[in-house]
Amino acid sequence: MCLAVPAEVVEILQNDVAFIDVGGLRKKINLSLVEGVQTGDFVLVHAGFAIEIIDEEEARKTMELFEELACLDEIR
Amino acid sequence: MKYVDEFRLPGTARSLVRKIRELGTGATFMEVCGTHTMAISKAGLGPMLSPQVELISGPGCPVCVTSDMDIDTAVAVAHMPGVILATFGDMVKVPGSHGSLSDASAEGATVKVVYSPLEALDLARSESDSEVVFLGIGFETTAPVVAATILEARKRELRNFFVLSFHKLVPPALRALAATEDFSVDGFILPGHVSAVIGSRAYSFLPSEFGIPCVVAGFEATDILQSVFRLMQALTARPSVAIEYSRVVRPEGNQKALSVMYEVFEPVDAEWRGLFRLPASGLGLKEEYREYDAGAWPVEIPPATGDKGCRCGEVLCGKIKPSLCGLFGGACTPDNPVGPCMVSTEGTCASYFLYSYDEVD
Ligand code: SF4
């Protein structure tokens, strides 16, 4: 029930309304729960609202960690 | 980057499983999020990690922890003349002691499934002769969304939109669990999206008062395995709350979402299935927003009928696995559910039934 999906913000209108891209479709969401969203940001969407901005830098770090783990295993 | 496929890495998952098995301690960890429960079952992580690590589910499915009494109240409100009850789909089939919302609808009540509470707001505008009640079920992930909708209703001056708030707060439930005398869980896998809102600091009492290490986890199998691995390492270190899901979760959480949530709601005592009544563990509408509160309506609820033999309460506290319930897989299946843990796709009984066939016998 706490399911939230990542999606890119493609257009920001007035009154906290924005459009995200979901598999090529534009979907309307509400931005009133997050501070400072910009077009091109990825947000987590839950029940029609963005609940957090995804941190690209942190995402990259986690991925690097995962890749490192996989490589370590190949070496063994 | 799309933030989904990049984190689905079978190679990493395999090496994490191996590393966890090498540490082999016989630890038990509890996940407290229905979405984690589902992900764990789907990826078959339970059997992969056992016997080194035992994964058990806690009270992480909002639908499942909702009490019969609250479901009965929702059903009674749905039956009131002129009321349209709007709800997330997960709640429709959950049986209370007098049937579900779906039964109510078959008996003539108007029940509408919405994806967002904002849809219920649109409904209130188009159906101005009706009173639209949104059934507020969910944890801190969902409560800010419902709060923002109430603020929007005020802005749009809608007088026929109401909320029946049964929202619940995760930390008080974890405190109650951790304080249970025979509680023997070595670590918590904490919910990613609840934590996106409340932040990892909200759980600091778990390591500091109870000595239980925690990791806030993302939702891919690799995220969960990485979190288990970190919990294993934490067993021999000073316990803390770590964040594996750092692409989304910050120690302080989402302050804006929290401020919207606490603008509209305040902590109230709440009834949890399996945990009984816990102080300040739910959210009710504040005095200033009472005009939107369907919880204040006088409804008549017939007294609860007899015990159905469902052991959801024990399942939700991690005391028993679903297969120990005598009804599991026989009298109780997803097609014919007796308790909420079998109705919701995130329910522990449903995940066990759908993904671990060997447990059915
Ligand atoms: S199997 Fe069905 S009856 Fe048994 S605890 Fe689970 S939901 Fe309740």
Tab-separated table of C-alpha atoms and ligand atoms in Angstrom:
chain	number	residue	atom	x	y	z
A	1	MET	CA	0.000	0.000	0.000
A	2	CYS	CA	2.982	2.262	0.533
A	3	LEU	CA	3.908	1.548	-3.054
A	4	ALA	CA	5.502	4.535	-4.761
A	5	VAL	CA	6.973	4.608	-8.233
A	6	PRO	CA	9.815	6.708	-9.641
A	7	ALA	CA	8.881	8.988	-12.543
A	8	GLU	CA	10.401	11.945	-14.345
A	9	VAL	CA	8.780	15.362	-14.013
A	10	VAL	CA	8.357	16.646	-17.566
A	11	GLU	CA	6.371	19.829	-17.011
A	12	ILE	CA	5.505	21.985	-14.024
A	13	LEU	CA	2.350	24.104	-14.105
A	14	GLN	CA	0.904	26.459	-11.509
A	15	ASN	CA	-0.700	25.517	-8.159
A	16	ASP	CA	1.658	22.583	-7.525
A	17	VAL	CA	0.405	20.704	-10.561
A	18	ALA	CA	2.935	18.868	-12.716
A	19	PHE	CA	3.104	16.215	-15.392
A	20	ILE	CA	5.211	13.091	-15.165
A	21	ASP	CA	6.161	10.648	-17.862
A	22	VAL	CA	4.941	7.108	-17.240
A	23	GLY	CA	6.055	4.807	-20.031
A	24	GLY	CA	5.478	7.495	-22.637
A	25	LEU	CA	2.167	8.671	-21.159
A	26	ARG	CA	1.757	12.019	-19.415
A	27	LYS	CA	0.164	11.832	-16.022
A	28	LYS	CA	-0.868	14.677	-13.730
A	29	ILE	CA	0.525	14.737	-10.202
A	30	ASN	CA	0.557	17.127	-7.262
A	31	LEU	CA	3.823	18.604	-5.953
A	32	SER	CA	2.604	20.244	-2.742
A	33	LEU	CA	4.440	17.780	-0.483
A	34	VAL	CA	7.946	18.330	-1.854
A	35	GLU	CA	10.231	21.324	-1.817
A	36	GLY	CA	12.040	22.598	-4.904
A	37	VAL	CA	11.155	20.101	-7.639
A	38	GLN	CA	12.443	21.011	-11.088
A	39	THR	CA	11.657	19.736	-14.544
A	40	GLY	CA	13.844	16.718	-15.245
A	41	ASP	CA	13.914	15.602	-11.605
A	42	PHE	CA	12.813	12.087	-10.777
A	43	VAL	CA	10.250	11.936	-8.007
A	44	LEU	CA	8.577	9.113	-6.116
A	45	VAL	CA	4.857	9.150	-6.788
A	46	HIS	CA	2.317	7.829	-4.305
A	47	ALA	CA	-1.463	8.181	-4.745
A	48	GLY	CA	-1.175	11.094	-7.151
A	49	PHE	CA	1.407	13.043	-5.140
A	50	ALA	CA	5.181	13.342	-5.350
A	51	ILE	CA	6.402	12.356	-1.874
A	52	GLU	CA	10.158	12.768	-2.375
A	53	ILE	CA	12.760	13.732	-4.958
A	54	ILE	CA	15.151	10.925	-5.872
A	55	ASP	CA	18.769	11.793	-5.191
A	56	GLU	CA	20.748	10.972	-8.318
A	57	GLU	CA	24.118	11.128	-6.579
A	58	GLU	CA	23.017	8.691	-3.863
A	59	ALA	CA	21.436	6.386	-6.445
A	60	ARG	CA	24.756	6.241	-8.270
A	61	LYS	CA	26.637	5.436	-5.062
A	62	THR	CA	24.296	2.542	-4.269
A	63	MET	CA	24.679	1.200	-7.795
A	64	GLU	CA	28.440	1.408	-7.610
A	65	LEU	CA	28.357	-0.496	-4.352
A	66	PHE	CA	26.212	-3.184	-5.948
A	67	GLU	CA	28.496	-3.449	-8.960
A	68	GLU	CA	31.524	-3.723	-6.708
A	69	LEU	CA	29.910	-6.600	-4.851
A	70	ALA	CA	29.145	-8.439	-8.076
A	71	CYS	CA	32.719	-7.938	-9.347
A	72	LEU	CA	34.281	-9.104	-6.103
A	73	ASP	CA	32.416	-12.318	-6.565
A	74	GLU	CA	33.601	-12.824	-10.119
A	75	ILE	CA	37.231	-12.455	-9.032
A	76	ARG	CA	36.908	-15.201	-6.429
B	1	MET	CA	18.671	6.474	-15.147
B	2	LYS	CA	15.116	5.277	-14.463
B	3	TYR	CA	15.743	4.184	-10.871
B	4	VAL	CA	14.194	0.756	-11.317
B	5	ASP	CA	16.023	-1.675	-13.619
B	6	GLU	CA	19.434	-0.377	-12.597
B	7	PHE	CA	18.843	-1.856	-9.155
B	8	ARG	CA	17.765	-5.283	-10.369
B	9	LEU	CA	21.090	-7.049	-10.443
B	10	PRO	CA	21.039	-10.830	-10.265
B	11	GLY	CA	24.847	-11.012	-10.033
B	12	THR	CA	24.919	-8.734	-7.000
B	13	ALA	CA	22.032	-10.580	-5.418
B	14	ARG	CA	23.830	-13.905	-5.781
B	15	SER	CA	27.030	-12.648	-4.220
B	16	LEU	CA	25.118	-11.028	-1.373
B	17	VAL	CA	23.303	-14.275	-0.614
B	18	ARG	CA	26.654	-16.066	-0.512
B	19	LYS	CA	28.205	-13.448	1.779
B	20	ILE	CA	25.234	-13.572	4.137
B	21	ARG	CA	25.367	-17.364	4.294
B	22	GLU	CA	29.084	-17.242	5.031
B	23	LEU	CA	28.424	-15.065	8.083
B	24	GLY	CA	25.913	-17.708	9.217
B	25	THR	CA	24.689	-16.732	12.655
B	26	GLY	CA	21.066	-17.809	12.896
B	27	ALA	CA	19.646	-14.307	13.216
B	28	THR	CA	15.998	-13.303	12.869
B	29	PHE	CA	15.093	-10.051	11.154
B	30	MET	CA	11.658	-8.513	10.815
B	31	GLU	CA	10.512	-6.493	7.812
B	32	VAL	CA	7.852	-3.909	8.552
B	33	CYS	CA	6.448	-3.098	5.154
B	34	GLY	CA	3.933	-5.008	3.080
B	35	THR	CA	5.790	-4.086	-0.094
B	36	HIS	CA	8.954	-5.649	1.364
B	37	THR	CA	6.986	-8.761	2.355
B	38	MET	CA	5.806	-9.116	-1.216
B	39	ALA	CA	9.255	-8.470	-2.703
B	40	ILE	CA	10.859	-11.011	-0.360
B	41	SER	CA	8.292	-13.691	-1.196
B	42	LYS	CA	8.401	-12.985	-4.910
B	43	ALA	CA	12.184	-13.248	-5.093
B	44	GLY	CA	12.139	-16.314	-2.836
B	45	LEU	CA	14.624	-14.729	-0.418
B	46	GLY	CA	13.266	-16.595	2.618
B	47	PRO	CA	14.377	-20.105	1.588
B	48	MET	CA	17.583	-18.692	0.043
B	49	LEU	CA	18.751	-17.241	3.370
B	50	SER	CA	17.422	-19.879	5.735
B	51	PRO	CA	18.675	-21.253	8.123
B	52	GLN	CA	21.364	-18.569	8.551
B	53	VAL	CA	18.789	-15.788	8.504
B	54	GLU	CA	15.120	-16.067	9.271
B	55	LEU	CA	12.968	-13.284	7.786
B	56	ILE	CA	9.645	-12.652	9.494
B	57	SER	CA	6.946	-10.096	8.718
B	58	GLY	CA	5.767	-7.447	11.118
B	59	PRO	CA	2.792	-5.091	11.171
B	60	GLY	CA	3.688	-3.475	7.846
B	61	CYS	CA	0.500	-3.764	5.850
B	62	PRO	CA	-1.887	-0.874	6.638
B	63	VAL	CA	-4.929	-2.794	5.438
B	64	CYS	CA	-4.019	-5.773	7.620
B	65	VAL	CA	-3.505	-3.828	10.847
B	66	THR	CA	-6.870	-2.079	10.502
B	67	SER	CA	-9.163	-3.426	13.210
B	68	ASP	CA	-12.530	-5.086	12.623
B	69	MET	CA	-14.102	-2.209	14.539
B	70	ASP	CA	-12.697	0.361	12.082
B	71	ILE	CA	-13.797	-1.688	9.068
B	72	ASP	CA	-17.264	-2.027	10.618
B	73	THR	CA	-17.355	1.759	11.046
B	74	ALA	CA	-16.438	2.281	7.382
B	75	VAL	CA	-19.147	-0.155	6.317
B	76	ALA	CA	-21.707	1.624	8.526
B	77	VAL	CA	-20.725	5.023	7.059
B	78	ALA	CA	-20.999	3.609	3.522
B	79	HIS	CA	-24.556	2.521	4.329
B	80	MET	CA	-25.630	6.025	5.398
B	81	PRO	CA	-28.098	7.592	2.967
B	82	GLY	CA	-26.536	10.084	0.563
B	83	VAL	CA	-22.978	8.931	1.269
B	84	ILE	CA	-20.444	7.936	-1.371
B	85	LEU	CA	-17.552	6.122	0.259
B	86	ALA	CA	-14.312	6.537	-1.688
B	87	THR	CA	-11.441	4.197	-0.889
B	88	PHE	CA	-8.194	2.743	-2.168
B	89	GLY	CA	-8.854	-0.594	-3.870
B	90	ASP	CA	-6.982	-2.596	-1.201
B	91	MET	CA	-9.720	-2.021	1.362
B	92	VAL	CA	-12.759	-3.115	-0.615
B	93	LYS	CA	-12.651	-6.841	0.071
B	94	VAL	CA	-11.359	-6.741	3.654
B	95	PRO	CA	-13.938	-8.379	5.883
B	96	GLY	CA	-14.936	-6.769	9.156
B	97	SER	CA	-17.235	-8.547	11.557
B	98	HIS	CA	-20.230	-7.674	9.356
B	99	GLY	CA	-18.869	-8.121	5.873
B	100	SER	CA	-16.700	-5.930	3.677
B	101	LEU	CA	-17.231	-2.725	1.725
B	102	SER	CA	-17.745	-4.900	-1.302
B	103	ASP	CA	-20.636	-6.640	0.505
B	104	ALA	CA	-21.993	-3.222	1.489
B	105	SER	CA	-21.900	-2.189	-2.142
B	106	ALA	CA	-23.799	-5.336	-3.154
B	107	GLU	CA	-26.407	-4.362	-0.568
B	108	GLY	CA	-26.875	-0.944	-2.145
B	109	ALA	CA	-24.214	1.307	-0.576
B	110	THR	CA	-22.180	3.455	-2.962
B	111	VAL	CA	-18.495	2.548	-2.771
B	112	LYS	CA	-16.029	4.016	-5.265
B	113	VAL	CA	-12.433	2.915	-5.716
B	114	VAL	CA	-9.996	5.773	-6.263
B	115	TYR	CA	-6.285	5.836	-6.939
B	116	SER	CA	-5.773	9.193	-5.239
B	117	PRO	CA	-7.798	11.082	-2.614
B	118	LEU	CA	-7.804	13.951	-5.115
B	119	GLU	CA	-10.182	11.845	-7.217
B	120	ALA	CA	-12.535	11.733	-4.248
B	121	LEU	CA	-12.348	15.521	-4.178
B	122	ASP	CA	-13.351	15.701	-7.847
B	123	LEU	CA	-16.175	13.317	-7.030
B	124	ALA	CA	-17.389	15.676	-4.295
B	125	ARG	CA	-17.524	18.476	-6.821
B	126	SER	CA	-19.396	16.523	-9.488
B	127	GLU	CA	-21.761	14.831	-6.992
B	128	SER	CA	-22.664	17.928	-5.032
B	129	ASP	CA	-25.863	16.382	-3.635
B	130	SER	CA	-23.915	13.568	-2.011
B	131	GLU	CA	-21.505	13.489	0.874
B	132	VAL	CA	-18.222	12.019	-0.252
B	133	VAL	CA	-16.244	10.277	2.490
B	134	PHE	CA	-12.664	9.248	1.792
B	135	LEU	CA	-11.560	6.252	3.843
B	136	GLY	CA	-8.138	7.209	5.192
B	137	ILE	CA	-6.139	4.022	5.666
B	138	GLY	CA	-2.358	4.049	5.540
B	139	PHE	CA	0.866	4.918	7.301
B	140	GLU	CA	2.975	8.079	7.168
B	141	THR	CA	3.458	7.576	3.408
B	142	THR	CA	-0.227	8.150	2.784
B	143	ALA	CA	-1.316	10.476	5.598
B	144	PRO	CA	0.413	13.592	4.110
B	145	VAL	CA	-1.344	12.936	0.800
B	146	VAL	CA	-4.727	12.853	2.551
B	147	ALA	CA	-3.824	15.943	4.593
B	148	ALA	CA	-2.909	17.831	1.416
B	149	THR	CA	-6.269	16.803	-0.050
B	150	ILE	CA	-8.107	18.233	2.972
B	151	LEU	CA	-6.198	21.505	2.548
B	152	GLU	CA	-7.234	21.487	-1.107
B	153	ALA	CA	-10.889	20.886	-0.116
B	154	ARG	CA	-10.710	23.952	2.101
B	155	LYS	CA	-9.151	25.959	-0.715
B	156	ARG	CA	-11.886	24.875	-3.128
B	157	GLU	CA	-14.540	25.527	-0.440
B	158	LEU	CA	-16.032	22.074	-0.823
B	159	ARG	CA	-18.549	21.370	1.918
B	160	ASN	CA	-19.418	17.781	1.019
B	161	PHE	CA	-15.963	16.187	1.326
B	162	PHE	CA	-15.043	14.252	4.477
B	163	VAL	CA	-12.344	11.908	5.688
B	164	LEU	CA	-12.685	8.876	7.940
B	165	SER	CA	-9.163	8.812	9.321
B	166	PHE	CA	-7.758	5.476	10.469
B	167	HIS	CA	-4.177	6.417	9.589
B	168	LYS	CA	-1.493	4.827	11.694
B	169	LEU	CA	2.031	5.672	12.757
B	170	VAL	CA	4.782	3.080	12.416
B	171	PRO	CA	7.211	3.997	15.258
B	172	PRO	CA	4.683	3.534	18.122
B	173	ALA	CA	3.839	0.052	16.798
B	174	LEU	CA	7.534	-0.873	16.672
B	175	ARG	CA	7.988	0.432	20.196
B	176	ALA	CA	5.092	-1.720	21.407
B	177	LEU	CA	6.527	-4.770	19.630
B	178	ALA	CA	10.073	-4.213	20.895
B	179	ALA	CA	8.754	-3.849	24.445
B	180	THR	CA	6.946	-7.212	24.280
B	181	GLU	CA	8.506	-9.608	26.764
B	182	ASP	CA	9.181	-12.526	24.412
B	183	PHE	CA	10.188	-10.385	21.432
B	184	SER	CA	13.238	-12.039	19.927
B	185	VAL	CA	13.993	-10.172	16.712
B	186	ASP	CA	17.650	-9.264	16.100
B	187	GLY	CA	17.070	-6.432	13.656
B	188	PHE	CA	14.456	-4.447	11.750
B	189	ILE	CA	14.281	-3.956	7.989
B	190	LEU	CA	12.496	-0.607	8.000
B	191	PRO	CA	9.946	0.589	5.432
B	192	GLY	CA	11.418	2.717	2.645
B	193	HIS	CA	8.519	4.970	1.836
B	194	VAL	CA	7.251	5.564	5.356
B	195	SER	CA	10.837	6.525	6.158
B	196	ALA	CA	11.020	8.863	3.148
B	197	VAL	CA	8.474	10.960	5.036
B	198	ILE	CA	9.447	10.523	8.702
B	199	GLY	CA	13.204	10.064	8.239
B	200	SER	CA	15.502	7.444	9.774
B	201	ARG	CA	15.893	9.455	12.993
B	202	ALA	CA	12.307	8.668	13.939
B	203	TYR	CA	13.462	5.158	14.847
B	204	SER	CA	16.526	6.040	16.907
B	205	PHE	CA	14.826	4.700	20.060
B	206	LEU	CA	15.078	1.171	18.663
B	207	PRO	CA	18.884	0.960	18.895
B	208	SER	CA	19.237	3.326	21.843
B	209	GLU	CA	16.502	1.963	24.142
B	210	PHE	CA	16.156	-1.625	22.937
B	211	GLY	CA	19.582	-2.310	21.400
B	212	ILE	CA	17.998	-3.374	18.109
B	213	PRO	CA	19.872	-2.444	14.897
B	214	CYS	CA	17.811	-1.202	11.944
B	215	VAL	CA	18.312	-0.606	8.231
B	216	VAL	CA	15.934	1.425	6.062
B	217	ALA	CA	15.652	-0.636	2.879
B	218	GLY	CA	14.717	-0.072	-0.747
B	219	PHE	CA	12.417	-2.415	-2.608
B	220	GLU	CA	14.505	-4.424	-5.056
B	221	ALA	CA	15.783	-7.845	-3.998
B	222	THR	CA	19.315	-6.421	-4.091
B	223	ASP	CA	18.293	-3.587	-1.735
B	224	ILE	CA	16.778	-6.042	0.723
B	225	LEU	CA	19.762	-8.410	0.608
B	226	GLN	CA	22.160	-5.532	1.087
B	227	SER	CA	20.087	-4.455	4.111
B	228	VAL	CA	20.166	-7.973	5.571
B	229	PHE	CA	23.931	-8.050	5.070
B	230	ARG	CA	24.299	-4.735	6.884
B	231	LEU	CA	22.116	-5.978	9.730
B	232	MET	CA	24.349	-9.058	10.064
B	233	GLN	CA	27.383	-6.810	10.329
B	234	ALA	CA	25.552	-4.611	12.835
B	235	LEU	CA	25.042	-7.568	15.176
B	236	THR	CA	28.602	-7.222	16.363
B	237	ALA	CA	28.763	-3.413	16.285
B	238	ARG	CA	27.063	-0.613	18.177
B	239	PRO	CA	23.414	-0.705	17.044
B	240	SER	CA	22.197	2.182	14.903
B	241	VAL	CA	19.664	3.060	12.215
B	242	ALA	CA	21.397	2.834	8.834
B	243	ILE	CA	19.946	3.889	5.488
B	244	GLU	CA	20.383	1.533	2.552
B	245	TYR	CA	17.679	3.354	0.541
B	246	SER	CA	19.690	6.565	0.500
B	247	ARG	CA	18.492	7.569	-2.966
B	248	VAL	CA	15.171	8.419	-1.320
B	249	VAL	CA	15.489	8.505	2.475
B	250	ARG	CA	17.213	11.179	4.566
B	251	PRO	CA	17.779	11.134	8.333
B	252	GLU	CA	15.432	14.099	8.791
B	253	GLY	CA	12.773	12.850	6.343
B	254	ASN	CA	10.591	15.085	4.210
B	255	GLN	CA	9.903	18.098	6.411
B	256	LYS	CA	7.372	19.613	4.050
B	257	ALA	CA	5.251	16.455	3.930
B	258	LEU	CA	5.468	16.198	7.722
B	259	SER	CA	4.384	19.773	8.215
B	260	VAL	CA	1.357	19.283	5.958
B	261	MET	CA	0.502	16.066	7.821
B	262	TYR	CA	0.703	17.733	11.235
B	263	GLU	CA	-1.118	20.837	10.045
B	264	VAL	CA	-4.241	18.704	9.599
B	265	PHE	CA	-3.757	15.668	11.840
B	266	GLU	CA	-2.702	15.028	15.420
B	267	PRO	CA	-1.683	11.781	17.134
B	268	VAL	CA	-4.576	9.864	18.682
B	269	ASP	CA	-4.901	6.441	20.293
B	270	ALA	CA	-5.583	3.745	17.722
B	271	GLU	CA	-6.638	0.141	17.570
B	272	TRP	CA	-4.181	-2.199	15.793
B	273	ARG	CA	-5.036	-5.722	14.830
B	274	GLY	CA	-2.702	-7.909	16.861
B	275	LEU	CA	-1.326	-5.086	18.975
B	276	PHE	CA	-4.556	-3.802	20.508
B	277	ARG	CA	-4.988	-0.155	21.444
B	278	LEU	CA	-1.757	1.832	21.348
B	279	PRO	CA	-1.438	5.367	22.679
B	280	ALA	CA	-0.717	8.133	20.139
B	281	SER	CA	-0.305	5.610	17.332
B	282	GLY	CA	-2.940	6.907	14.930
B	283	LEU	CA	-3.837	10.218	13.313
B	284	GLY	CA	-7.102	12.079	13.854
B	285	LEU	CA	-8.239	15.416	12.450
B	286	LYS	CA	-7.331	18.452	14.512
B	287	GLU	CA	-10.004	20.703	15.974
B	288	GLU	CA	-9.510	23.254	13.158
B	289	TYR	CA	-10.370	20.597	10.572
B	290	ARG	CA	-13.271	18.878	12.378
B	291	GLU	CA	-15.716	19.957	9.667
B	292	TYR	CA	-14.058	17.348	7.417
B	293	ASP	CA	-14.122	14.593	10.027
B	294	ALA	CA	-16.528	11.744	9.237
B	295	GLY	CA	-15.159	10.020	12.341
B	296	ALA	CA	-17.315	12.369	14.413
B	297	TRP	CA	-20.542	11.186	12.787
B	298	PRO	CA	-22.896	9.136	14.909
B	299	VAL	CA	-23.014	5.677	13.347
B	300	GLU	CA	-24.609	2.560	14.698
B	301	ILE	CA	-22.420	-0.498	14.562
B	302	PRO	CA	-23.946	-3.863	15.410
B	303	PRO	CA	-21.917	-5.769	17.999
B	304	ALA	CA	-19.122	-7.938	16.607
B	305	THR	CA	-19.994	-11.531	15.815
B	306	GLY	CA	-18.018	-14.573	16.976
B	307	ASP	CA	-14.380	-15.419	16.383
B	308	LYS	CA	-13.690	-16.615	12.838
B	309	GLY	CA	-10.542	-18.455	13.841
B	310	CYS	CA	-8.290	-16.054	11.918
B	311	ARG	CA	-4.831	-15.667	13.464
B	312	CYS	CA	-3.849	-12.495	11.558
B	313	GLY	CA	-3.098	-10.741	14.824
B	314	GLU	CA	-0.333	-13.219	15.643
B	315	VAL	CA	0.913	-13.244	12.046
B	316	LEU	CA	1.222	-9.447	12.126
B	317	CYS	CA	3.381	-9.518	15.246
B	318	GLY	CA	5.642	-12.178	13.776
B	319	LYS	CA	4.548	-14.683	16.411
B	320	ILE	CA	3.459	-17.317	13.902
B	321	LYS	CA	3.974	-17.996	10.210
B	322	PRO	CA	0.747	-18.141	8.168
B	323	SER	CA	1.088	-21.897	7.655
B	324	LEU	CA	0.474	-22.363	11.383
B	325	CYS	CA	-3.040	-20.976	11.006
B	326	GLY	CA	-5.423	-23.904	10.628
B	327	LEU	CA	-7.399	-22.075	7.934
B	328	PHE	CA	-4.411	-21.215	5.732
B	329	GLY	CA	-4.735	-22.573	2.209
B	330	GLY	CA	-7.924	-24.479	3.081
B	331	ALA	CA	-10.819	-22.405	4.323
B	332	CYS	CA	-8.774	-19.247	3.718
B	333	THR	CA	-7.345	-18.467	0.276
B	334	PRO	CA	-7.009	-15.225	-1.725
B	335	ASP	CA	-10.227	-16.141	-3.563
B	336	ASN	CA	-12.056	-16.759	-0.344
B	337	PRO	CA	-10.215	-14.805	2.347
B	338	VAL	CA	-11.162	-15.066	5.997
B	339	GLY	CA	-8.795	-12.388	7.304
B	340	PRO	CA	-7.199	-9.213	5.939
B	341	CYS	CA	-3.710	-10.775	5.709
B	342	MET	CA	-5.082	-12.979	2.926
B	343	VAL	CA	-7.017	-10.207	1.149
B	344	SER	CA	-4.339	-7.641	0.559
B	345	THR	CA	-1.722	-8.652	-2.000
B	346	GLU	CA	0.759	-7.282	0.522
B	347	GLY	CA	-0.637	-9.361	3.342
B	348	THR	CA	1.713	-11.939	4.805
B	349	CYS	CA	-0.760	-14.799	4.328
B	350	ALA	CA	-1.397	-13.833	0.691
B	351	SER	CA	2.346	-13.559	-0.100
B	352	TYR	CA	2.982	-16.944	1.473
B	353	PHE	CA	0.087	-18.462	-0.386
B	354	LEU	CA	1.047	-16.995	-3.753
B	355	TYR	CA	4.782	-17.515	-3.669
B	356	SER	CA	5.727	-20.297	-1.275
B	357	TYR	CA	3.687	-23.254	-2.385
B	358	ASP	CA	5.590	-25.723	-0.250
B	359	GLU	CA	4.239	-24.038	2.852
B	360	VAL	CA	0.648	-24.859	1.943
B	361	ASP	CA	0.806	-28.477	3.140
C	1	SF4	S1	-4.569	-17.724	6.756
C	1	SF4	FE1	-6.452	-16.497	6.656
C	1	SF4	S2	-7.502	-16.922	8.546
C	1	SF4	FE2	-5.392	-17.600	8.835
C	1	SF4	S3	-4.326	-15.837	9.728
C	1	SF4	FE3	-4.092	-15.675	7.528
C	1	SF4	S4	-5.776	-14.367	6.866
C	1	SF4	FE4	-6.280	-15.072	8.936
